[in-house]
Amino acid sequence: MRKATSKLYFLITFVCAISGFLFHYKISAQNSVTQNHRRDTVQYICHKNNMTSSQWKIKHSVARQLYVEHTHKFIYCEVPKVGCSNWKRIILLLNSSLGLTVDELKHNNVHISPLLRRLSFYSWKMQAELLNNYTTVMFTRDPLERLVSAYRDKFLHDELYYYSKKVANRIKSRIRKNGNLTERLSFKEFASFIVSENATYRDIHWTPIMELCDPCNIHYDIIGKFETIKQDAAYVLRSIRAPKNLEYPDIKHYANETRTNDLISKDYFRSLPKELFKKLMNVYRYDFPMFDYNPYIYLQINI
Ligand SMILES: *[C@@H]1O[C@H](CO)[C@@H](O)[C@H](O)[C@H]1NC(C)=O
Ligand SMILES: *[C@@H]1O[C@H](CO)[C@@H](O)[C@H](O)[C@H]1NC(C)=O
Ligand SMILES: *[C@@H]1O[C@H](CO)[C@@H](O)[C@H](O)[C@H]1NC(C)=O
Ligand SMILES: *[C@@H]1O[C@H](CO)[C@@H](O)[C@H](O)[C@H]1NC(C)=O
Ligand SMILES: *[C@@H]1O[C@H](CO)[C@@H](O)[C@H](O)[C@H]1NC(C)=O
Ligand SMILES: *[C@@H]1O[C@H](CO)[C@@H](O)[C@H](O)[C@H]1NC(C)=O
């Protein structure tokens, strides 16, 4: 009797261990299938449009978007409006010699933290070596949703003087015929500005993701998506062997406001003239196919 019970326990433990193993195996297999698919899609679009160059040298503007964390050999490409403040917090938390906690990292100081190292800080030779040796990660988001998020964040809040006054007034004086700067910048005006501005001087908050991170020439190990940020961030943290208790923080800049989602975005695009919408799609024409987003879901509501 005793023997039979212990056999049973042994069997149960064994079955649990196997199924636990299979469960984790299944998740990591799913992750690598997803990652392979995302990388292949990027490469396909790059080749199709002749955007991979053999004589490539990393651009300074791209090296400035990349942040380096040495302990975990981690390089992260910053795409504004795609959870980048939280990734900067993670990079600071990963550096154990700093001994920081999540609570200490309030939103406003993380972007100007002198403790973060950009890849552009290093010599060109070192940059190439770090890109080769480290785990490179970038995150994407639906380009049009990202645009709405940038508009809401930068132009609907008056405490950000640089954007809500300086940049907004520059855009208004370009776009408004009557020159009256009193009324708030509208989304339509913002969109009109984006399609007519000189791309050389475009602000990083609405520069296409493809230009910020140059995935045609930098082969990212992990391409995460904002839409599945919890799973993808967990995958990144496991891959770089981050401490097990470190989680992707879920901190919003404006805690009392709804995060920009597809319903909110569709509302903004519903009011745009079709011609303007098409020009806007043209600005982000590579981001859609490269990162597997569908602009037609917006077009349908716009007809
Ligand atoms: C691709 O670009 C290179 C120069 O960057 C050019 O020489 C070549 O003709 C282009 N190929 C196609 C198919 O456009
Ligand atoms: C941790 O941060 C300090 C201060 O920026 C830096 O000097 C050091 O190299 C960082 N350590 C690692 C391993 O990145
Ligand atoms: C990169 O890896 C190579 C080969 O393993 C090694 O010799 C080199 O020191 C590494 N460089 C850096 C910056 O980690
Ligand atoms: C500018 O527009 C605001 C609101 O529409 C109006 O109250 C104001 O008088 C206008 N200013 C000028 C100089 O036209
Ligand atoms: C944009 O600015 C760059 C740099 O000043 C200039 O060379 C280029 O001609 C401009 N493009 C357009 C379309 O005005
Ligand atoms: C959110 O809170 C800020 C002050 O903290 C306030 O100015 C703003 O109106 C609030 N927004 C909403 C949508 O309640």
mmCIF file of C-alpha atoms and ligand atoms in Angstrom:
data_model
loop_
_atom_site.group_PDB
_atom_site.id
_atom_site.type_symbol
_atom_site.label_atom_id
_atom_site.label_comp_id
_atom_site.label_asym_id
_atom_site.label_seq_id
_atom_site.Cartn_x
_atom_site.Cartn_y
_atom_site.Cartn_z
ATOM 1 C CA MET A 1 0.000 0.000 0.000
ATOM 2 C CA ARG A 2 2.696 2.473 1.086
ATOM 3 C CA LYS A 3 4.763 1.580 -1.910
ATOM 4 C CA ALA A 4 1.841 2.093 -4.277
ATOM 5 C CA THR A 5 1.190 5.600 -2.881
ATOM 6 C CA SER A 6 4.761 6.670 -3.279
ATOM 7 C CA LYS A 7 4.757 5.322 -6.789
ATOM 8 C CA LEU A 8 1.669 7.368 -7.494
ATOM 9 C CA TYR A 9 3.315 10.497 -6.088
ATOM 10 C CA PHE A 10 6.327 9.828 -8.176
ATOM 11 C CA LEU A 11 4.172 9.455 -11.253
ATOM 12 C CA ILE A 12 2.271 12.669 -10.557
ATOM 13 C CA THR A 13 5.482 14.615 -9.989
ATOM 14 C CA PHE A 14 6.918 13.179 -13.158
ATOM 15 C CA VAL A 15 3.865 14.073 -15.251
ATOM 16 C CA CYS A 16 3.792 17.603 -13.815
ATOM 17 C CA ALA A 17 7.466 18.125 -14.542
ATOM 18 C CA ILE A 18 7.062 16.925 -18.112
ATOM 19 C CA SER A 19 3.996 19.047 -18.794
ATOM 20 C CA GLY A 20 5.662 22.084 -17.222
ATOM 21 C CA PHE A 21 8.647 21.532 -19.434
ATOM 22 C CA LEU A 22 6.450 21.082 -22.517
ATOM 23 C CA PHE A 23 4.494 24.229 -21.644
ATOM 24 C CA HIS A 24 7.668 26.324 -21.474
ATOM 25 C CA TYR A 25 8.991 24.634 -24.544
ATOM 26 C CA LYS A 26 5.784 25.474 -26.410
ATOM 27 C CA ILE A 27 5.962 29.152 -25.383
ATOM 28 C CA SER A 28 9.581 29.536 -26.386
ATOM 29 C CA ALA A 29 8.921 27.689 -29.655
ATOM 30 C CA GLN A 30 6.016 30.057 -30.346
ATOM 31 C CA ASN A 31 8.267 33.003 -29.602
ATOM 32 C CA SER A 32 10.978 31.881 -31.959
ATOM 33 C CA VAL A 33 8.469 31.186 -34.753
ATOM 34 C CA THR A 34 7.036 34.685 -34.263
ATOM 35 C CA GLN A 35 10.498 36.256 -34.199
ATOM 36 C CA ASN A 36 11.603 34.405 -37.323
ATOM 37 C CA HIS A 37 8.482 35.560 -39.110
ATOM 38 C CA ARG A 38 9.013 39.199 -38.067
ATOM 39 C CA ARG A 39 12.685 39.185 -39.083
ATOM 40 C CA ASP A 40 11.893 37.537 -42.431
ATOM 41 C CA THR A 41 9.188 40.107 -43.157
ATOM 42 C CA VAL A 42 11.605 42.978 -42.465
ATOM 43 C CA GLN A 43 14.289 41.420 -44.686
ATOM 44 C CA TYR A 44 11.818 40.741 -47.477
ATOM 45 C CA ILE A 45 10.592 44.355 -47.583
ATOM 46 C CA CYS A 46 14.164 45.680 -47.326
ATOM 47 C CA HIS A 47 15.329 43.629 -50.295
ATOM 48 C CA LYS A 48 12.222 44.313 -52.314
ATOM 49 C CA ASN A 49 12.814 48.057 -51.949
ATOM 50 C CA ASN A 50 16.569 47.908 -52.273
ATOM 51 C CA MET A 51 17.150 49.350 -48.825
ATOM 52 C CA THR A 52 19.960 47.076 -47.668
ATOM 53 C CA SER A 53 23.322 48.521 -48.621
ATOM 54 C CA SER A 54 26.561 46.599 -48.843
ATOM 55 C CA GLN A 55 28.706 49.657 -48.164
ATOM 56 C CA TRP A 56 26.842 50.372 -44.989
ATOM 57 C CA LYS A 57 28.125 52.511 -42.148
ATOM 58 C CA ILE A 58 25.811 53.221 -39.235
ATOM 59 C CA LYS A 59 24.316 56.702 -39.428
ATOM 60 C CA HIS A 60 24.904 59.022 -36.485
ATOM 61 C CA SER A 61 21.160 59.670 -36.184
ATOM 62 C CA VAL A 62 20.568 55.907 -35.815
ATOM 63 C CA ALA A 63 23.454 55.374 -33.361
ATOM 64 C CA ARG A 64 21.848 58.064 -31.197
ATOM 65 C CA GLN A 65 18.634 56.029 -30.973
ATOM 66 C CA LEU A 66 20.461 52.970 -29.641
ATOM 67 C CA TYR A 67 21.085 52.514 -25.911
ATOM 68 C CA VAL A 68 23.726 50.143 -24.584
ATOM 69 C CA GLU A 69 23.589 48.081 -21.392
ATOM 70 C CA HIS A 70 26.811 46.186 -20.772
ATOM 71 C CA THR A 71 25.937 43.852 -17.880
ATOM 72 C CA HIS A 72 23.354 41.989 -19.977
ATOM 73 C CA LYS A 73 24.894 42.791 -23.371
ATOM 74 C CA PHE A 74 21.722 44.508 -24.411
ATOM 75 C CA ILE A 75 21.174 47.176 -27.084
ATOM 76 C CA TYR A 76 17.766 48.824 -27.357
ATOM 77 C CA CYS A 77 16.551 51.055 -30.192
ATOM 78 C CA GLU A 78 14.420 53.895 -28.905
ATOM 79 C CA VAL A 79 11.192 54.531 -30.810
ATOM 80 C CA PRO A 80 9.255 57.328 -29.100
ATOM 81 C CA LYS A 81 5.606 56.481 -28.328
ATOM 82 C CA VAL A 82 6.348 52.766 -28.222
ATOM 83 C CA GLY A 83 6.994 52.336 -24.502
ATOM 84 C CA CYS A 84 10.497 53.773 -24.659
ATOM 85 C CA SER A 85 10.404 55.465 -21.231
ATOM 86 C CA ASN A 86 9.775 52.102 -19.647
ATOM 87 C CA TRP A 87 12.661 50.515 -21.563
ATOM 88 C CA LYS A 88 14.956 53.270 -20.396
ATOM 89 C CA ARG A 89 13.847 52.497 -16.839
ATOM 90 C CA ILE A 90 14.681 48.838 -17.433
ATOM 91 C CA ILE A 91 18.129 49.697 -18.744
ATOM 92 C CA LEU A 92 18.817 51.712 -15.594
ATOM 93 C CA LEU A 93 17.459 48.919 -13.373
ATOM 94 C CA LEU A 94 19.605 46.310 -15.151
ATOM 95 C CA ASN A 95 22.752 48.193 -14.201
ATOM 96 C CA SER A 96 23.009 46.731 -10.730
ATOM 97 C CA SER A 97 25.880 48.968 -9.713
ATOM 98 C CA LEU A 98 23.434 51.867 -9.741
ATOM 99 C CA GLY A 99 21.103 50.101 -7.261
ATOM 100 C CA LEU A 100 17.991 51.978 -8.427
ATOM 101 C CA THR A 101 14.345 50.986 -7.756
ATOM 102 C CA VAL A 102 11.274 51.364 -9.997
ATOM 103 C CA ASP A 103 9.780 54.052 -7.753
ATOM 104 C CA GLU A 104 12.859 56.213 -8.012
ATOM 105 C CA LEU A 105 12.545 56.372 -11.773
ATOM 106 C CA LYS A 106 9.857 58.968 -12.362
ATOM 107 C CA HIS A 107 8.894 59.730 -15.939
ATOM 108 C CA ASN A 108 10.468 63.090 -16.435
ATOM 109 C CA ASN A 109 14.019 62.404 -15.457
ATOM 110 C CA VAL A 110 14.472 59.136 -17.314
ATOM 111 C CA HIS A 111 14.824 60.844 -20.718
ATOM 112 C CA ILE A 112 17.585 63.144 -19.582
ATOM 113 C CA SER A 113 19.367 60.641 -17.371
ATOM 114 C CA PRO A 114 23.152 61.023 -17.712
ATOM 115 C CA LEU A 115 23.420 57.358 -16.700
ATOM 116 C CA LEU A 116 22.121 56.111 -20.063
ATOM 117 C CA ARG A 117 24.724 55.396 -22.752
ATOM 118 C CA ARG A 118 23.967 55.843 -26.428
ATOM 119 C CA LEU A 119 25.814 53.759 -29.006
ATOM 120 C CA SER A 120 26.938 57.024 -30.671
ATOM 121 C CA PHE A 121 29.164 57.603 -27.623
ATOM 122 C CA TYR A 122 31.574 54.887 -28.840
ATOM 123 C CA SER A 123 34.046 54.871 -31.714
ATOM 124 C CA TRP A 124 32.756 53.602 -35.002
ATOM 125 C CA LYS A 125 34.750 50.369 -34.707
ATOM 126 C CA MET A 126 33.402 49.747 -31.205
ATOM 127 C CA GLN A 127 29.836 50.458 -32.395
ATOM 128 C CA ALA A 128 30.123 47.717 -35.007
ATOM 129 C CA GLU A 129 31.568 45.317 -32.443
ATOM 130 C CA LEU A 130 28.854 46.002 -29.876
ATOM 131 C CA LEU A 131 26.129 45.558 -32.497
ATOM 132 C CA ASN A 132 27.685 42.230 -33.413
ATOM 133 C CA ASN A 133 28.123 40.893 -29.888
ATOM 134 C CA TYR A 134 25.068 42.190 -28.037
ATOM 135 C CA THR A 135 21.378 41.254 -28.122
ATOM 136 C CA THR A 136 19.722 43.947 -30.251
ATOM 137 C CA VAL A 137 16.075 44.789 -29.653
ATOM 138 C CA MET A 138 13.534 47.139 -31.180
ATOM 139 C CA PHE A 139 9.807 47.647 -30.656
ATOM 140 C CA THR A 140 7.215 48.667 -33.232
ATOM 141 C CA ARG A 141 3.655 49.977 -33.150
ATOM 142 C CA ASP A 142 0.901 50.645 -35.655
ATOM 143 C CA PRO A 143 2.316 53.780 -37.378
ATOM 144 C CA LEU A 144 -0.956 55.683 -37.383
ATOM 145 C CA GLU A 145 -1.756 54.854 -33.786
ATOM 146 C CA ARG A 146 1.740 56.021 -32.880
ATOM 147 C CA LEU A 147 0.991 59.304 -34.651
ATOM 148 C CA VAL A 148 -2.211 59.833 -32.672
ATOM 149 C CA SER A 149 -0.341 59.021 -29.487
ATOM 150 C CA ALA A 150 2.347 61.605 -30.363
ATOM 151 C CA TYR A 151 -0.306 64.230 -31.101
ATOM 152 C CA ARG A 152 -2.229 63.632 -27.872
ATOM 153 C CA ASP A 153 0.890 63.520 -25.765
ATOM 154 C CA LYS A 154 2.721 66.509 -27.224
ATOM 155 C CA PHE A 155 0.020 68.944 -28.313
ATOM 156 C CA LEU A 156 -2.894 68.411 -25.944
ATOM 157 C CA HIS A 157 -0.872 69.137 -22.811
ATOM 158 C CA ASP A 158 0.175 72.690 -22.057
ATOM 159 C CA GLU A 159 2.894 71.962 -19.539
ATOM 160 C CA LEU A 160 5.255 70.755 -22.270
ATOM 161 C CA TYR A 161 6.361 74.213 -23.377
ATOM 162 C CA TYR A 162 8.642 73.052 -26.190
ATOM 163 C CA TYR A 163 5.928 71.128 -28.043
ATOM 164 C CA SER A 164 2.681 72.785 -26.994
ATOM 165 C CA LYS A 165 4.014 76.300 -27.682
ATOM 166 C CA LYS A 166 7.202 76.393 -29.699
ATOM 167 C CA VAL A 167 6.658 73.496 -32.103
ATOM 168 C CA ALA A 168 2.884 74.024 -32.226
ATOM 169 C CA ASN A 169 3.326 77.695 -33.191
ATOM 170 C CA ARG A 170 5.865 76.836 -35.856
ATOM 171 C CA ILE A 171 3.424 74.324 -37.356
ATOM 172 C CA LYS A 172 0.470 76.716 -37.098
ATOM 173 C CA SER A 173 2.304 79.550 -38.804
ATOM 174 C CA ARG A 174 3.217 77.194 -41.636
ATOM 175 C CA ILE A 175 -0.245 75.686 -42.042
ATOM 176 C CA ARG A 176 -2.730 78.440 -41.081
ATOM 177 C CA LYS A 177 -3.603 80.923 -43.762
ATOM 178 C CA ASN A 178 -4.899 83.645 -41.405
ATOM 179 C CA GLY A 179 -1.846 83.525 -39.129
ATOM 180 C CA ASN A 180 -3.962 83.419 -35.950
ATOM 181 C CA LEU A 181 -2.080 81.244 -33.488
ATOM 182 C CA THR A 182 -4.676 81.304 -30.682
ATOM 183 C CA GLU A 183 -6.556 78.083 -31.250
ATOM 184 C CA ARG A 184 -5.048 74.741 -30.374
ATOM 185 C CA LEU A 185 -3.256 72.804 -33.121
ATOM 186 C CA SER A 186 -5.730 70.336 -34.625
ATOM 187 C CA PHE A 187 -4.905 66.797 -35.660
ATOM 188 C CA LYS A 188 -5.674 67.697 -39.255
ATOM 189 C CA GLU A 189 -3.161 70.556 -39.136
ATOM 190 C CA PHE A 190 -0.602 68.263 -37.549
ATOM 191 C CA ALA A 191 -1.136 65.739 -40.357
ATOM 192 C CA SER A 192 -0.927 68.452 -43.042
ATOM 193 C CA PHE A 193 2.374 69.567 -41.588
ATOM 194 C CA ILE A 194 3.843 66.053 -41.534
ATOM 195 C CA VAL A 195 3.076 65.418 -45.198
ATOM 196 C CA SER A 196 4.559 68.752 -46.275
ATOM 197 C CA GLU A 197 7.599 69.161 -44.008
ATOM 198 C CA ASN A 198 11.170 68.464 -45.122
ATOM 199 C CA ALA A 199 11.842 64.930 -43.876
ATOM 200 C CA THR A 200 15.452 65.840 -43.052
ATOM 201 C CA TYR A 201 14.264 67.848 -40.067
ATOM 202 C CA ARG A 202 11.454 65.577 -38.912
ATOM 203 C CA ASP A 203 10.974 65.222 -35.144
ATOM 204 C CA ILE A 204 11.767 61.730 -33.809
ATOM 205 C CA HIS A 205 8.280 61.446 -32.303
ATOM 206 C CA TRP A 206 6.836 61.093 -35.797
ATOM 207 C CA THR A 207 9.833 59.921 -37.831
ATOM 208 C CA PRO A 208 9.036 56.535 -39.436
ATOM 209 C CA ILE A 209 10.227 53.624 -37.282
ATOM 210 C CA MET A 210 12.214 52.242 -40.208
ATOM 211 C CA GLU A 211 14.345 55.414 -40.317
ATOM 212 C CA LEU A 212 14.901 55.554 -36.574
ATOM 213 C CA CYS A 213 16.207 51.991 -36.167
ATOM 214 C CA ASP A 214 17.380 51.097 -39.708
ATOM 215 C CA PRO A 215 16.394 47.402 -39.482
ATOM 216 C CA CYS A 216 17.483 46.866 -43.095
ATOM 217 C CA ASN A 217 21.096 47.210 -42.023
ATOM 218 C CA ILE A 218 21.009 46.378 -38.328
ATOM 219 C CA HIS A 219 19.835 42.804 -37.877
ATOM 220 C CA TYR A 220 17.749 42.979 -34.726
ATOM 221 C CA ASP A 221 17.648 39.787 -32.688
ATOM 222 C CA ILE A 222 14.231 40.634 -31.282
ATOM 223 C CA ILE A 223 11.473 42.717 -32.841
ATOM 224 C CA GLY A 224 8.779 43.339 -30.259
ATOM 225 C CA LYS A 225 5.370 44.887 -30.740
ATOM 226 C CA PHE A 226 3.624 47.453 -28.583
ATOM 227 C CA GLU A 227 0.371 45.568 -29.178
ATOM 228 C CA THR A 228 1.750 42.525 -27.321
ATOM 229 C CA ILE A 229 4.212 44.376 -25.123
ATOM 230 C CA LYS A 230 3.707 42.258 -21.980
ATOM 231 C CA GLN A 231 4.638 38.960 -23.674
ATOM 232 C CA ASP A 232 7.316 40.477 -25.888
ATOM 233 C CA ALA A 233 8.966 42.370 -23.043
ATOM 234 C CA ALA A 234 8.996 39.210 -20.914
ATOM 235 C CA TYR A 235 10.641 37.393 -23.825
ATOM 236 C CA VAL A 236 13.309 40.100 -24.136
ATOM 237 C CA LEU A 237 14.020 40.009 -20.398
ATOM 238 C CA ARG A 238 14.349 36.212 -20.437
ATOM 239 C CA SER A 239 16.592 36.315 -23.499
ATOM 240 C CA ILE A 240 19.066 38.734 -21.935
ATOM 241 C CA ARG A 241 18.904 36.827 -18.622
ATOM 242 C CA ALA A 242 17.583 39.736 -16.617
ATOM 243 C CA PRO A 243 16.931 39.078 -12.911
ATOM 244 C CA LYS A 244 13.746 37.016 -12.565
ATOM 245 C CA ASN A 245 12.021 39.605 -10.395
ATOM 246 C CA LEU A 246 12.421 42.358 -12.994
ATOM 247 C CA GLU A 247 9.171 43.021 -14.829
ATOM 248 C CA TYR A 248 8.323 45.439 -17.582
ATOM 249 C CA PRO A 249 6.811 48.390 -15.693
ATOM 250 C CA ASP A 250 3.390 49.598 -16.778
ATOM 251 C CA ILE A 251 3.788 53.317 -16.153
ATOM 252 C CA LYS A 252 1.926 55.908 -18.210
ATOM 253 C CA HIS A 253 2.896 59.553 -18.418
ATOM 254 C CA TYR A 254 -0.667 60.746 -17.828
ATOM 255 C CA ALA A 255 -2.001 58.194 -15.377
ATOM 256 C CA ASN A 256 -5.613 59.425 -15.537
ATOM 257 C CA GLU A 257 -5.925 59.274 -19.347
ATOM 258 C CA THR A 258 -6.807 56.340 -21.555
ATOM 259 C CA ARG A 259 -3.824 55.051 -23.488
ATOM 260 C CA THR A 260 -4.182 55.636 -27.236
ATOM 261 C CA ASN A 261 -5.826 52.558 -28.744
ATOM 262 C CA ASP A 262 -7.270 51.616 -32.115
ATOM 263 C CA LEU A 263 -10.716 53.051 -31.327
ATOM 264 C CA ILE A 264 -9.315 56.424 -30.317
ATOM 265 C CA SER A 265 -7.054 56.456 -33.401
ATOM 266 C CA LYS A 266 -9.870 55.596 -35.767
ATOM 267 C CA ASP A 267 -11.830 58.519 -34.376
ATOM 268 C CA TYR A 268 -9.002 60.877 -35.295
ATOM 269 C CA PHE A 269 -8.595 59.491 -38.793
ATOM 270 C CA ARG A 270 -12.324 59.498 -39.532
ATOM 271 C CA SER A 271 -12.178 63.276 -39.773
ATOM 272 C CA LEU A 272 -9.209 63.484 -42.152
ATOM 273 C CA PRO A 273 -9.780 64.245 -45.846
ATOM 274 C CA LYS A 274 -9.005 61.212 -47.974
ATOM 275 C CA GLU A 275 -6.252 62.940 -49.954
ATOM 276 C CA LEU A 276 -4.445 63.933 -46.777
ATOM 277 C CA PHE A 277 -4.841 60.431 -45.401
ATOM 278 C CA LYS A 278 -3.222 58.963 -48.516
ATOM 279 C CA LYS A 279 -0.269 61.347 -48.286
ATOM 280 C CA LEU A 280 0.153 60.411 -44.655
ATOM 281 C CA MET A 281 0.174 56.710 -45.565
ATOM 282 C CA ASN A 282 2.868 57.511 -48.073
ATOM 283 C CA VAL A 283 5.129 58.948 -45.350
ATOM 284 C CA TYR A 284 4.845 55.667 -43.419
ATOM 285 C CA ARG A 285 4.661 53.436 -46.514
ATOM 286 C CA TYR A 286 7.559 51.185 -45.476
ATOM 287 C CA ASP A 287 6.592 50.865 -41.808
ATOM 288 C CA PHE A 288 3.280 49.160 -42.643
ATOM 289 C CA PRO A 289 4.506 46.153 -44.643
ATOM 290 C CA MET A 290 7.831 45.885 -42.842
ATOM 291 C CA PHE A 291 6.271 45.495 -39.403
ATOM 292 C CA ASP A 292 3.091 43.829 -40.569
ATOM 293 C CA TYR A 293 0.483 46.537 -39.974
ATOM 294 C CA ASN A 294 -2.544 47.096 -42.124
ATOM 295 C CA PRO A 295 -3.431 50.689 -43.095
ATOM 296 C CA TYR A 296 -6.645 49.574 -44.755
ATOM 297 C CA ILE A 297 -8.416 49.184 -41.441
ATOM 298 C CA TYR A 298 -8.212 52.977 -41.307
ATOM 299 C CA LEU A 299 -9.086 53.490 -44.938
ATOM 300 C CA GLN A 300 -12.381 51.637 -44.576
ATOM 301 C CA ILE A 301 -13.647 54.025 -41.948
ATOM 302 C CA ASN A 302 -12.427 56.954 -43.981
ATOM 303 C CA ILE A 303 -14.458 56.452 -47.161
HETATM 304 C C1 LIG B 1 19.733 49.462 -55.677
HETATM 305 O O1 LIG B 1 20.523 50.553 -55.209
HETATM 306 C C2 LIG B 1 21.843 50.601 -55.744
HETATM 307 C C3 LIG B 1 22.574 51.760 -55.125
HETATM 308 O O2 LIG B 1 22.240 51.928 -53.780
HETATM 309 C C4 LIG B 1 21.761 50.749 -57.257
HETATM 310 O O3 LIG B 1 23.064 50.727 -57.783
HETATM 311 C C5 LIG B 1 20.925 49.619 -57.844
HETATM 312 O O4 LIG B 1 20.773 49.806 -59.216
HETATM 313 C C6 LIG B 1 19.561 49.561 -57.175
HETATM 314 N N1 LIG B 1 18.812 48.413 -57.669
HETATM 315 C C7 LIG B 1 17.524 48.454 -57.950
HETATM 316 C C8 LIG B 1 16.896 47.174 -58.417
HETATM 317 O O5 LIG B 1 16.866 49.480 -57.850
HETATM 318 C C1 LIG B 2 26.396 51.420 -14.985
HETATM 319 O O1 LIG B 2 26.238 52.834 -15.014
HETATM 320 C C2 LIG B 2 27.442 53.554 -14.831
HETATM 321 C C3 LIG B 2 27.094 55.024 -14.822
HETATM 322 O O2 LIG B 2 26.547 55.406 -16.056
HETATM 323 C C4 LIG B 2 28.425 53.226 -15.949
HETATM 324 O O3 LIG B 2 29.636 53.892 -15.740
HETATM 325 C C5 LIG B 2 28.654 51.736 -15.991
HETATM 326 O O4 LIG B 2 29.464 51.425 -17.103
HETATM 327 C C6 LIG B 2 27.339 50.999 -16.086
HETATM 328 N N1 LIG B 2 27.600 49.590 -16.011
HETATM 329 C C7 LIG B 2 27.252 48.764 -16.979
HETATM 330 C C8 LIG B 2 27.650 47.358 -16.753
HETATM 331 O O5 LIG B 2 26.633 49.133 -17.979
HETATM 332 C C1 LIG B 3 32.995 40.704 -29.221
HETATM 333 O O1 LIG B 3 33.198 39.321 -29.401
HETATM 334 C C2 LIG B 3 34.521 39.012 -29.818
HETATM 335 C C3 LIG B 3 34.567 37.518 -30.143
HETATM 336 O O2 LIG B 3 33.980 36.779 -29.135
HETATM 337 C C4 LIG B 3 35.502 39.409 -28.717
HETATM 338 O O3 LIG B 3 36.817 39.128 -29.119
HETATM 339 C C5 LIG B 3 35.368 40.899 -28.462
HETATM 340 O O4 LIG B 3 36.183 41.297 -27.374
HETATM 341 C C6 LIG B 3 33.945 41.260 -28.145
HETATM 342 N N1 LIG B 3 33.823 42.699 -28.052
HETATM 343 C C7 LIG B 3 33.094 43.325 -27.145
HETATM 344 C C8 LIG B 3 33.084 44.815 -27.201
HETATM 345 O O5 LIG B 3 32.435 42.753 -26.292
HETATM 346 C C1 LIG B 4 -7.875 84.607 -33.115
HETATM 347 O O1 LIG B 4 -8.869 83.597 -32.897
HETATM 348 C C2 LIG B 4 -9.505 83.719 -31.616
HETATM 349 C C3 LIG B 4 -10.422 82.510 -31.427
HETATM 350 O O2 LIG B 4 -10.922 82.049 -32.653
HETATM 351 C C4 LIG B 4 -10.255 85.037 -31.528
HETATM 352 O O3 LIG B 4 -10.898 85.172 -30.271
HETATM 353 C C5 LIG B 4 -9.246 86.156 -31.719
HETATM 354 O O4 LIG B 4 -9.914 87.400 -31.750
HETATM 355 C C6 LIG B 4 -8.458 86.003 -33.017
HETATM 356 N N1 LIG B 4 -7.396 86.977 -33.059
HETATM 357 C C7 LIG B 4 -7.144 87.718 -34.143
HETATM 358 C C8 LIG B 4 -5.996 88.680 -34.029
HETATM 359 O O5 LIG B 4 -7.791 87.624 -35.151
HETATM 360 C C1 LIG B 5 15.486 69.361 -47.197
HETATM 361 O O1 LIG B 5 16.601 69.870 -46.496
HETATM 362 C C2 LIG B 5 17.838 69.428 -47.006
HETATM 363 C C3 LIG B 5 18.951 69.897 -46.098
HETATM 364 O O2 LIG B 5 18.848 71.271 -45.808
HETATM 365 C C4 LIG B 5 18.017 69.955 -48.427
HETATM 366 O O3 LIG B 5 19.260 69.523 -48.949
HETATM 367 C C5 LIG B 5 16.869 69.426 -49.274
HETATM 368 O O4 LIG B 5 16.943 69.960 -50.572
HETATM 369 C C6 LIG B 5 15.521 69.763 -48.656
HETATM 370 N N1 LIG B 5 14.484 69.067 -49.382
HETATM 371 C C7 LIG B 5 13.398 69.675 -49.838
HETATM 372 C C8 LIG B 5 12.419 68.830 -50.559
HETATM 373 O O5 LIG B 5 13.203 70.862 -49.683
HETATM 374 C C1 LIG B 6 -5.502 64.469 -15.634
HETATM 375 O O1 LIG B 6 -4.878 65.093 -14.532
HETATM 376 C C2 LIG B 6 -4.326 66.374 -14.813
HETATM 377 C C3 LIG B 6 -3.640 66.884 -13.573
HETATM 378 O O2 LIG B 6 -2.941 65.890 -12.943
HETATM 379 C C4 LIG B 6 -5.449 67.319 -15.252
HETATM 380 O O3 LIG B 6 -4.895 68.581 -15.583
HETATM 381 C C5 LIG B 6 -6.146 66.732 -16.461
HETATM 382 O O4 LIG B 6 -7.245 67.553 -16.812
HETATM 383 C C6 LIG B 6 -6.650 65.329 -16.152
HETATM 384 N N1 LIG B 6 -7.191 64.739 -17.388
HETATM 385 C C7 LIG B 6 -8.345 64.071 -17.406
HETATM 386 C C8 LIG B 6 -8.741 63.525 -18.734
HETATM 387 O O5 LIG B 6 -9.029 63.880 -16.414
#
